[in-house]
C-alpha positions as a LaTeX table, in Angstrom:
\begin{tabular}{lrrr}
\hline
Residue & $x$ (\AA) & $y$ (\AA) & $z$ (\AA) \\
\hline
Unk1 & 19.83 & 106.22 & $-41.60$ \\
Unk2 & 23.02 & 106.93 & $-43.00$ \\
Unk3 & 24.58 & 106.91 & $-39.62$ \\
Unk4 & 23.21 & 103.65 & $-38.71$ \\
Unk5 & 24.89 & 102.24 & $-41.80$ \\
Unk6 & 28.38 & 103.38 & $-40.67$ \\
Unk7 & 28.12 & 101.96 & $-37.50$ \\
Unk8 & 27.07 & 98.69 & $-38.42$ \\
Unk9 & 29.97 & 98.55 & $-40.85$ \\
Unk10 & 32.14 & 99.27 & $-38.02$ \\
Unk11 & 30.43 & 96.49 & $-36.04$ \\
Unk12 & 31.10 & 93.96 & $-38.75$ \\
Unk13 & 34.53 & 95.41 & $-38.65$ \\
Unk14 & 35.22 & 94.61 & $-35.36$ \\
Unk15 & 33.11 & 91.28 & $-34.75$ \\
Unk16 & 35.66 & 90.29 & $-38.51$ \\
Unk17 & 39.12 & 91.16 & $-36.43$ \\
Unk18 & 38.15 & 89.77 & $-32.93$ \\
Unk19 & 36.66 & 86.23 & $-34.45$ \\
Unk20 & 39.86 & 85.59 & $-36.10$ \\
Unk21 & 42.63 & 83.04 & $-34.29$ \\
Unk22 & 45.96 & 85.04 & $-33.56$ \\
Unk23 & 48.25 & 81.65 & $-32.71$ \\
Unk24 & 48.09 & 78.29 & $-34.60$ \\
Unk25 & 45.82 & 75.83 & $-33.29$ \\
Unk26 & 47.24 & 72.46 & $-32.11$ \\
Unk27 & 45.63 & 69.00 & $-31.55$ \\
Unk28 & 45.30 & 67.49 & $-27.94$ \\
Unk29 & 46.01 & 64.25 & $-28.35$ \\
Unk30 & 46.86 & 63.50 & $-24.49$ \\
Unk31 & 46.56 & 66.58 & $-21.94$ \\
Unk32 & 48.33 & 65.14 & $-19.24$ \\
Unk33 & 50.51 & 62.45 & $-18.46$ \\
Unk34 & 51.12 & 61.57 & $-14.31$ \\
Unk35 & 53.93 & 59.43 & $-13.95$ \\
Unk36 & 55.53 & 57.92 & $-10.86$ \\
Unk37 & 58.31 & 54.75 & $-10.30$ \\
Unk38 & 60.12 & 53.05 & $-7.47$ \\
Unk39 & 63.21 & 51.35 & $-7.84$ \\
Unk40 & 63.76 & 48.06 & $-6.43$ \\
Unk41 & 67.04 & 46.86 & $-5.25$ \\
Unk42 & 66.95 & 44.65 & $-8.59$ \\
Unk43 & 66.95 & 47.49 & $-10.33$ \\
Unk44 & 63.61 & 47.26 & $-11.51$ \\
Unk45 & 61.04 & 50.03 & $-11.75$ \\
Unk46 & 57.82 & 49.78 & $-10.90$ \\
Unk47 & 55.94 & 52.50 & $-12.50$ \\
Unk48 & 52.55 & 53.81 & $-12.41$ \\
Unk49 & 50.93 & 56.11 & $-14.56$ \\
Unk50 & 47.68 & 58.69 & $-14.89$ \\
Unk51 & 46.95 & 59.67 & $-18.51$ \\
Unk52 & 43.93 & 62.47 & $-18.94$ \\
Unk53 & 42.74 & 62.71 & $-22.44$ \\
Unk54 & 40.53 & 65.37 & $-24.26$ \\
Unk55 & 37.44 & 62.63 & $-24.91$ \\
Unk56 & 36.10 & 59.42 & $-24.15$ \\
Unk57 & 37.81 & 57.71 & $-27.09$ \\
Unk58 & 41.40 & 57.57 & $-25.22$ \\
Unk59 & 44.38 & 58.03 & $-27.10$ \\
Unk60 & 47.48 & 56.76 & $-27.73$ \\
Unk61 & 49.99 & 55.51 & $-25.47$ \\
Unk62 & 53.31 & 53.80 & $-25.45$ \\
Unk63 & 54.99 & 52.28 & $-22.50$ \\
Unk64 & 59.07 & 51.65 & $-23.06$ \\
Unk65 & 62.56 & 50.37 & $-22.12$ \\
Unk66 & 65.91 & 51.72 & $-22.56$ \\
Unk67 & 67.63 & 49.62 & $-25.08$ \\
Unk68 & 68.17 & 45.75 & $-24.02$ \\
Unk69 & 65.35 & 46.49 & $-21.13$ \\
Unk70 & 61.90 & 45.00 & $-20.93$ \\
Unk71 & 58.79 & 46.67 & $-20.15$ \\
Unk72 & 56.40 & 43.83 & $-18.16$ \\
Unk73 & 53.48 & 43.19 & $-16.02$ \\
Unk74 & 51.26 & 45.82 & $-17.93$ \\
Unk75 & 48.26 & 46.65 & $-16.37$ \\
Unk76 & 45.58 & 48.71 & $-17.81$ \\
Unk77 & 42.65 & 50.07 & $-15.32$ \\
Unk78 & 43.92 & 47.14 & $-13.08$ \\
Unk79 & 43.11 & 44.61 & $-16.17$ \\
Unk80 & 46.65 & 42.70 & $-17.00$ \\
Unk81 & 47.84 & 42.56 & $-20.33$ \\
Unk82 & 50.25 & 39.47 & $-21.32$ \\
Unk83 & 52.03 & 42.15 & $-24.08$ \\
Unk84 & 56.04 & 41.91 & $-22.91$ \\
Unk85 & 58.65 & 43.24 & $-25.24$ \\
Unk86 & 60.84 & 46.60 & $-25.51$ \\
Unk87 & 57.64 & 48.89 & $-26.35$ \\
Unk88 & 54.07 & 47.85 & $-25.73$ \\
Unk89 & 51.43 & 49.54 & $-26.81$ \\
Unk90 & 48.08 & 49.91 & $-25.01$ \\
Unk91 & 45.06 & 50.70 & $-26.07$ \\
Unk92 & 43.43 & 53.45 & $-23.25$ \\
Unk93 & 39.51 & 54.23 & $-23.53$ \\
Unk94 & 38.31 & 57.18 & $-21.77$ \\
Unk95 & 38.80 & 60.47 & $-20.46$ \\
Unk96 & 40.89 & 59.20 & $-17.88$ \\
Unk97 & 43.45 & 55.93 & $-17.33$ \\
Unk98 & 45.69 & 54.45 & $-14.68$ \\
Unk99 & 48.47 & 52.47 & $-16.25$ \\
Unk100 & 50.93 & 49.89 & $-14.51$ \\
Unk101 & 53.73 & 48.83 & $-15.85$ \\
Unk102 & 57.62 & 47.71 & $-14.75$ \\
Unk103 & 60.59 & 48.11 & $-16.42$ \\
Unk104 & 63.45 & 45.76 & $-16.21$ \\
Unk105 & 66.96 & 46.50 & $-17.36$ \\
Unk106 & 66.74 & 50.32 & $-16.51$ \\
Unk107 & 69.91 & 50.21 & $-15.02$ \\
Unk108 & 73.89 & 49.06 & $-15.72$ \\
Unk109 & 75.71 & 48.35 & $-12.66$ \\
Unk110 & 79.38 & 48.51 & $-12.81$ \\
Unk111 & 82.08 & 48.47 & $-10.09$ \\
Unk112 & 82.47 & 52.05 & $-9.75$ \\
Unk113 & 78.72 & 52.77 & $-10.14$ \\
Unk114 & 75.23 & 52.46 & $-11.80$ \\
Unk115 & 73.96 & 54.11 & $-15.04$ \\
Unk116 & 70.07 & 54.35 & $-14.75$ \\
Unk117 & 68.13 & 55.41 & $-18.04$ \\
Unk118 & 64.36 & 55.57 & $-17.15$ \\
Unk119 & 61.99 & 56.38 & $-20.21$ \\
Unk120 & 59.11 & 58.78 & $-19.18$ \\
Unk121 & 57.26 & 58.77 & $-22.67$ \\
Unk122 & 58.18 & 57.18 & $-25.77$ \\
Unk123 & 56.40 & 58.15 & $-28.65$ \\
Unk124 & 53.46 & 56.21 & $-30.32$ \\
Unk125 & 53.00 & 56.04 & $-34.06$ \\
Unk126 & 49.77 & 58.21 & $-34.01$ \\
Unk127 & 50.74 & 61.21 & $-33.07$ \\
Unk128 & 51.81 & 64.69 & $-34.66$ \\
Unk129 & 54.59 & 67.42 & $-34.94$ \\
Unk130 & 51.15 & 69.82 & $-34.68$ \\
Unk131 & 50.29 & 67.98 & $-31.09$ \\
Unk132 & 50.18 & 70.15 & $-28.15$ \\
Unk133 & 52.97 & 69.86 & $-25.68$ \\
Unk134 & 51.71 & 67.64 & $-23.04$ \\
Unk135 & 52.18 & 68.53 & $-19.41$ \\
Unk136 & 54.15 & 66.11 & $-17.39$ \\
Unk137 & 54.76 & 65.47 & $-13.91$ \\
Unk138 & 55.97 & 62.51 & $-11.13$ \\
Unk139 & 58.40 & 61.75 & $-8.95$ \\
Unk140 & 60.75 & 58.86 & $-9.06$ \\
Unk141 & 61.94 & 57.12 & $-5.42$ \\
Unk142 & 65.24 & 55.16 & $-5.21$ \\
Unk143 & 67.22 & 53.19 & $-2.76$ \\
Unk144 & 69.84 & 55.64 & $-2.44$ \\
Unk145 & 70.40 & 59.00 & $-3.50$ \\
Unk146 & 71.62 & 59.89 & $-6.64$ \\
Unk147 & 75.34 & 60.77 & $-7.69$ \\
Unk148 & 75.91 & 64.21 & $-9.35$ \\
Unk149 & 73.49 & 65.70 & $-11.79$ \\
Unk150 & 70.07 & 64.06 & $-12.66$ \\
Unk151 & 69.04 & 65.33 & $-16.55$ \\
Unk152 & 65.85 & 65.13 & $-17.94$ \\
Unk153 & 66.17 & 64.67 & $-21.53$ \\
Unk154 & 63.27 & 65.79 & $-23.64$ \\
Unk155 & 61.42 & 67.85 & $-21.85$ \\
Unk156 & 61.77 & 71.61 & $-21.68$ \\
Unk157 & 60.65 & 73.17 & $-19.68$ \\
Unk158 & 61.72 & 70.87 & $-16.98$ \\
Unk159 & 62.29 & 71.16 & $-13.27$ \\
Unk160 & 63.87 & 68.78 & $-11.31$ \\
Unk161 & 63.82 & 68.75 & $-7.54$ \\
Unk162 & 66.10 & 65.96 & $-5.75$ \\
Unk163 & 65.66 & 65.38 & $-1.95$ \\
Unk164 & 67.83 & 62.68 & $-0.81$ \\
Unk165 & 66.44 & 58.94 & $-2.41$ \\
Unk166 & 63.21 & 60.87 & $-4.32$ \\
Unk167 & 63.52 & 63.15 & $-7.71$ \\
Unk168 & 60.56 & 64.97 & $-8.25$ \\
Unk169 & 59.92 & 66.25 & $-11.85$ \\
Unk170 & 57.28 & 68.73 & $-13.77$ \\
Unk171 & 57.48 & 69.50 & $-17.29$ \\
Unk172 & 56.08 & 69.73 & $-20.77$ \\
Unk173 & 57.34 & 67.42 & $-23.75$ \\
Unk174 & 56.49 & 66.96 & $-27.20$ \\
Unk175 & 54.78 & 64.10 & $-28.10$ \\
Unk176 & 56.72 & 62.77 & $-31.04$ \\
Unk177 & 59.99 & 63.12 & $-29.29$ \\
Unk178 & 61.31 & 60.38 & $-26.42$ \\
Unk179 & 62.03 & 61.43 & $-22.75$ \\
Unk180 & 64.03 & 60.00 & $-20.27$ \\
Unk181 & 65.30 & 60.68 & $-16.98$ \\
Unk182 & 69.53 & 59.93 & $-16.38$ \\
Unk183 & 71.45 & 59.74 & $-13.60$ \\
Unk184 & 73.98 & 57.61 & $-11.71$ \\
Unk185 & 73.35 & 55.62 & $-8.28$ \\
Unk186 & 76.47 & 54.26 & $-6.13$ \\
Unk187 & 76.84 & 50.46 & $-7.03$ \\
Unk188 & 76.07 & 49.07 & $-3.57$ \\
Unk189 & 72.60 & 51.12 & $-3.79$ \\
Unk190 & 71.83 & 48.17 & $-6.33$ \\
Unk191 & 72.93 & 44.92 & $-4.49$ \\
Unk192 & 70.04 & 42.26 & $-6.40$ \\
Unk193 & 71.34 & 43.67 & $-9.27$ \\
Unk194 & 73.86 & 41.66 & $-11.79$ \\
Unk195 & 77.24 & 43.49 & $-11.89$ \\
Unk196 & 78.61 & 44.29 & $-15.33$ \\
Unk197 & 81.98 & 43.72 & $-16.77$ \\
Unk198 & 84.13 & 46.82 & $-17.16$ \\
Unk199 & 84.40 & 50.11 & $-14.78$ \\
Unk200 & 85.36 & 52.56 & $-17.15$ \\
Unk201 & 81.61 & 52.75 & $-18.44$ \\
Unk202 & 80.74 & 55.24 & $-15.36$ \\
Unk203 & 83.92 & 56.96 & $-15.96$ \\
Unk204 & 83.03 & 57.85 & $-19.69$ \\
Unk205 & 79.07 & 58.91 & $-18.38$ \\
Unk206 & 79.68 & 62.59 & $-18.51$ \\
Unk207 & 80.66 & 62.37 & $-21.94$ \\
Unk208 & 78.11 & 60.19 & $-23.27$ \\
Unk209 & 75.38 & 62.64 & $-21.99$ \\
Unk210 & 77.29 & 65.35 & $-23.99$ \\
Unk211 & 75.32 & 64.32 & $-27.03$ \\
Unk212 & 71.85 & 64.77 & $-25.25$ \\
Unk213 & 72.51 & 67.77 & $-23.04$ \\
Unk214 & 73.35 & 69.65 & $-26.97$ \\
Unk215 & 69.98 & 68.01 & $-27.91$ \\
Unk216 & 67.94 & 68.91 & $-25.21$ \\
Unk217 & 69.44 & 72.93 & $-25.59$ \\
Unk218 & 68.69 & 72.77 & $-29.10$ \\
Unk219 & 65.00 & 72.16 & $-28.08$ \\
Unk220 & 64.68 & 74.61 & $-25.54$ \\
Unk221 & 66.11 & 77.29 & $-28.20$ \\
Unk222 & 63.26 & 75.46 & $-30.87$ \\
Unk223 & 60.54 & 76.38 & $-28.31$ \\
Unk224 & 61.87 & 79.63 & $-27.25$ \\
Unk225 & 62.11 & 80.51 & $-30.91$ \\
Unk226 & 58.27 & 79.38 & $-31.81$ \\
Unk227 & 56.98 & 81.49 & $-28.93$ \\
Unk228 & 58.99 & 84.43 & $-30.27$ \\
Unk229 & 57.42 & 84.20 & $-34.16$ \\
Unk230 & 53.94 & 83.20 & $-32.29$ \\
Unk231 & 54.45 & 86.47 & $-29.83$ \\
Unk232 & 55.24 & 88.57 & $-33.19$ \\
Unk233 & 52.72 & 87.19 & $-35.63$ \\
Unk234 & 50.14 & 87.95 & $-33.04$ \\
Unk235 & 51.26 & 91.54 & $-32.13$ \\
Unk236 & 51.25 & 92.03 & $-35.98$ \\
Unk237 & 47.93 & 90.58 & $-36.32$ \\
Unk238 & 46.58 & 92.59 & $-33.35$ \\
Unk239 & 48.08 & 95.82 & $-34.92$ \\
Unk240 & 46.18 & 95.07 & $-38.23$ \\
Unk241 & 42.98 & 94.50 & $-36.19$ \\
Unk242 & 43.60 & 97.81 & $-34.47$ \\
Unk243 & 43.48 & 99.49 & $-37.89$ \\
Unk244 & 40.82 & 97.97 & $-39.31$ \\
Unk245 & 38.79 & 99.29 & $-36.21$ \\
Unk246 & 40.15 & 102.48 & $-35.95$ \\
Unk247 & 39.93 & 103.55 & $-39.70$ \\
Unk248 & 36.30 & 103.18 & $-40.35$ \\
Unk249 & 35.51 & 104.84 & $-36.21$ \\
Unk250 & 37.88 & 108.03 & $-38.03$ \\
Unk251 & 36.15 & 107.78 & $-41.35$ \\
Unk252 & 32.70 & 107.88 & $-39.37$ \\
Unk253 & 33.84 & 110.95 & $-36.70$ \\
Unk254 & 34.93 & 112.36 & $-40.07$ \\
Unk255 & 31.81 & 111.90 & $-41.90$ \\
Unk256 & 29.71 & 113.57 & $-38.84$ \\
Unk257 & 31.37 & 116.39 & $-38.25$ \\
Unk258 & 31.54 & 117.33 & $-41.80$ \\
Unk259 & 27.46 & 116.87 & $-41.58$ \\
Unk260 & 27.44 & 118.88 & $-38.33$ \\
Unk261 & 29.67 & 121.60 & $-40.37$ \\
Unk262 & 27.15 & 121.65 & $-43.28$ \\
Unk263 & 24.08 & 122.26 & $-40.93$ \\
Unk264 & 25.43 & 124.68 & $-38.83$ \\
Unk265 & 26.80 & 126.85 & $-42.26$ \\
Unk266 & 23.39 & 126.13 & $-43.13$ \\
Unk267 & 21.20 & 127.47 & $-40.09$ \\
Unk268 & 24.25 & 130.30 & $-38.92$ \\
Unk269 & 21.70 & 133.10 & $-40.39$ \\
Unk270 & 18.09 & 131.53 & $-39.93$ \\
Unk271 & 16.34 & 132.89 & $-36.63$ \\
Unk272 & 15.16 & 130.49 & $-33.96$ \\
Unk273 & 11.87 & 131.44 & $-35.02$ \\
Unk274 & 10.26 & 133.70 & $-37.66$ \\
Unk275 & 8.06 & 137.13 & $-36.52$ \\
Unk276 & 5.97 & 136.82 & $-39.71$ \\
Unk277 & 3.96 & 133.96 & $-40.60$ \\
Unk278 & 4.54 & 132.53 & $-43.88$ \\
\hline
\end{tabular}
């Protein structure tokens, strides 16, 4: 009886450390966002979008446009919505939602080239620093191929694959953060488009990203750090869960071979069985 009692204590034990969460536990407020565009030579994007979320009740989503651009001819599960402005807000029900949207002013053609700045998620008011990072992926197809380096700010990780006219992306991002692809196009790629005053704006591009790339290494070394203190707080955890079990299992063998002592000092000079009856 007494054994049984030790043993179930270690059960409880056990069942105690392995019930217990070893990482924080973040909301899903979108679990994955597909997102695809096509320039035109206007330099309007047409973009189409796939949003899973966790439940039937949707979630939130916000379509936008760099600054001075339009986002237009929203769609929502091929319903139009007349909403036109720099950030619209739909309202998605359901598990899962196909979005259409296009956004004007994108891009700044100059003489010596074309700045393009194309939002990928701008942040709604209801979601949270606690959010988990939603997975993101799409590709983007232009008239031309891009000039130099394309950057994908806000997302980490992100890979970027460009093959000729198309840049294919996959990522993760952080909901309450803004993310945008940049990138430069040569100016004739663009011939609908109007042509800006000034040439020097292209020149200066490198520069003006400076800001951004800094940002977007800061996150990366944000994330890289979390995972760290996660990795650690769990190994610590898992160590204290390993003692827990293992003390009461020792205190047990412990306890049973001191019985096992006691009975064999007991029985060492007691025959097997007795010539005399009693």
């Amino acid at each position: 009886m007494r054994r049984a009692g030790l043993l179930a204590v270690v059960a409880l034990f056990v069942v105690a450390g392995c019930d217990a969460p070893t990482r924080p536990q973040h909301g899903v407020r979108v679990k994955q966002f597909d997102v695809n565009g096509s320039m035109q030579a206007d330099g309007t994007v047409q973009m189409q979008a796939v949003v899973v979320y966790p439940s039937d009740d949707g979630g939130p989503l916000r379509l936008g446009a760099p600054t001075l651009g339009v986002v237009a001819d929203v769609r929502l599960d091929n319903s139009p919505r007349s909403s036109s402005a720099q950030t619209v807000d739909v309202d998605p029900r359901g598990v899962r939602t196909g979005v259409d949207w296009a956004v004007r002013g994108a891009s700044e053609r100059y003489e010596d080239g074309v700045i393009v700045t194309l939002p990928i998620w701008t942040p709604p008011d209801d979601v949270s620093g606690d959010d988990q990072r939603v997975p993101v992926r799409g590709a983007l197809q232009l008239p031309a191929p891009p000039v130099g380096k394309v950057r994908w700010h806000g997302a980490s990780p992100a890979d970027l694959v460009v093959e000729g006219a198309s840049i294919r992306y996959s990522g993760t991002i952080d909901t309450t953060r803004a993310s945008e692809l940049s990138f430069l196009l040569p100016s004739e790629a663009l011939p609908a488009a109007p042509a800006l005053p000034g040439a020097s704006r292209v020149a200066s591009y490198e520069s003006r990203e400076a800001s951004a790339d800094a940002s977007d290494a800061r996150i990366a070394g944000e994330i890289a750090d979390t995972l760290r203190r996660e990795d650690l707080e769990a190994n610590l955890y898992w160590g204290a869960v390993g003692l827990e079990v293992a003390i009461p299992f020792v205190i047990t063998l412990l306890v049973l071979l001191r019985a096992a002592g006691v009975r064999r000092r007991a029985t060492r000079d007691v025959p097997d069985e007795l010539s005399d009856a009693p």
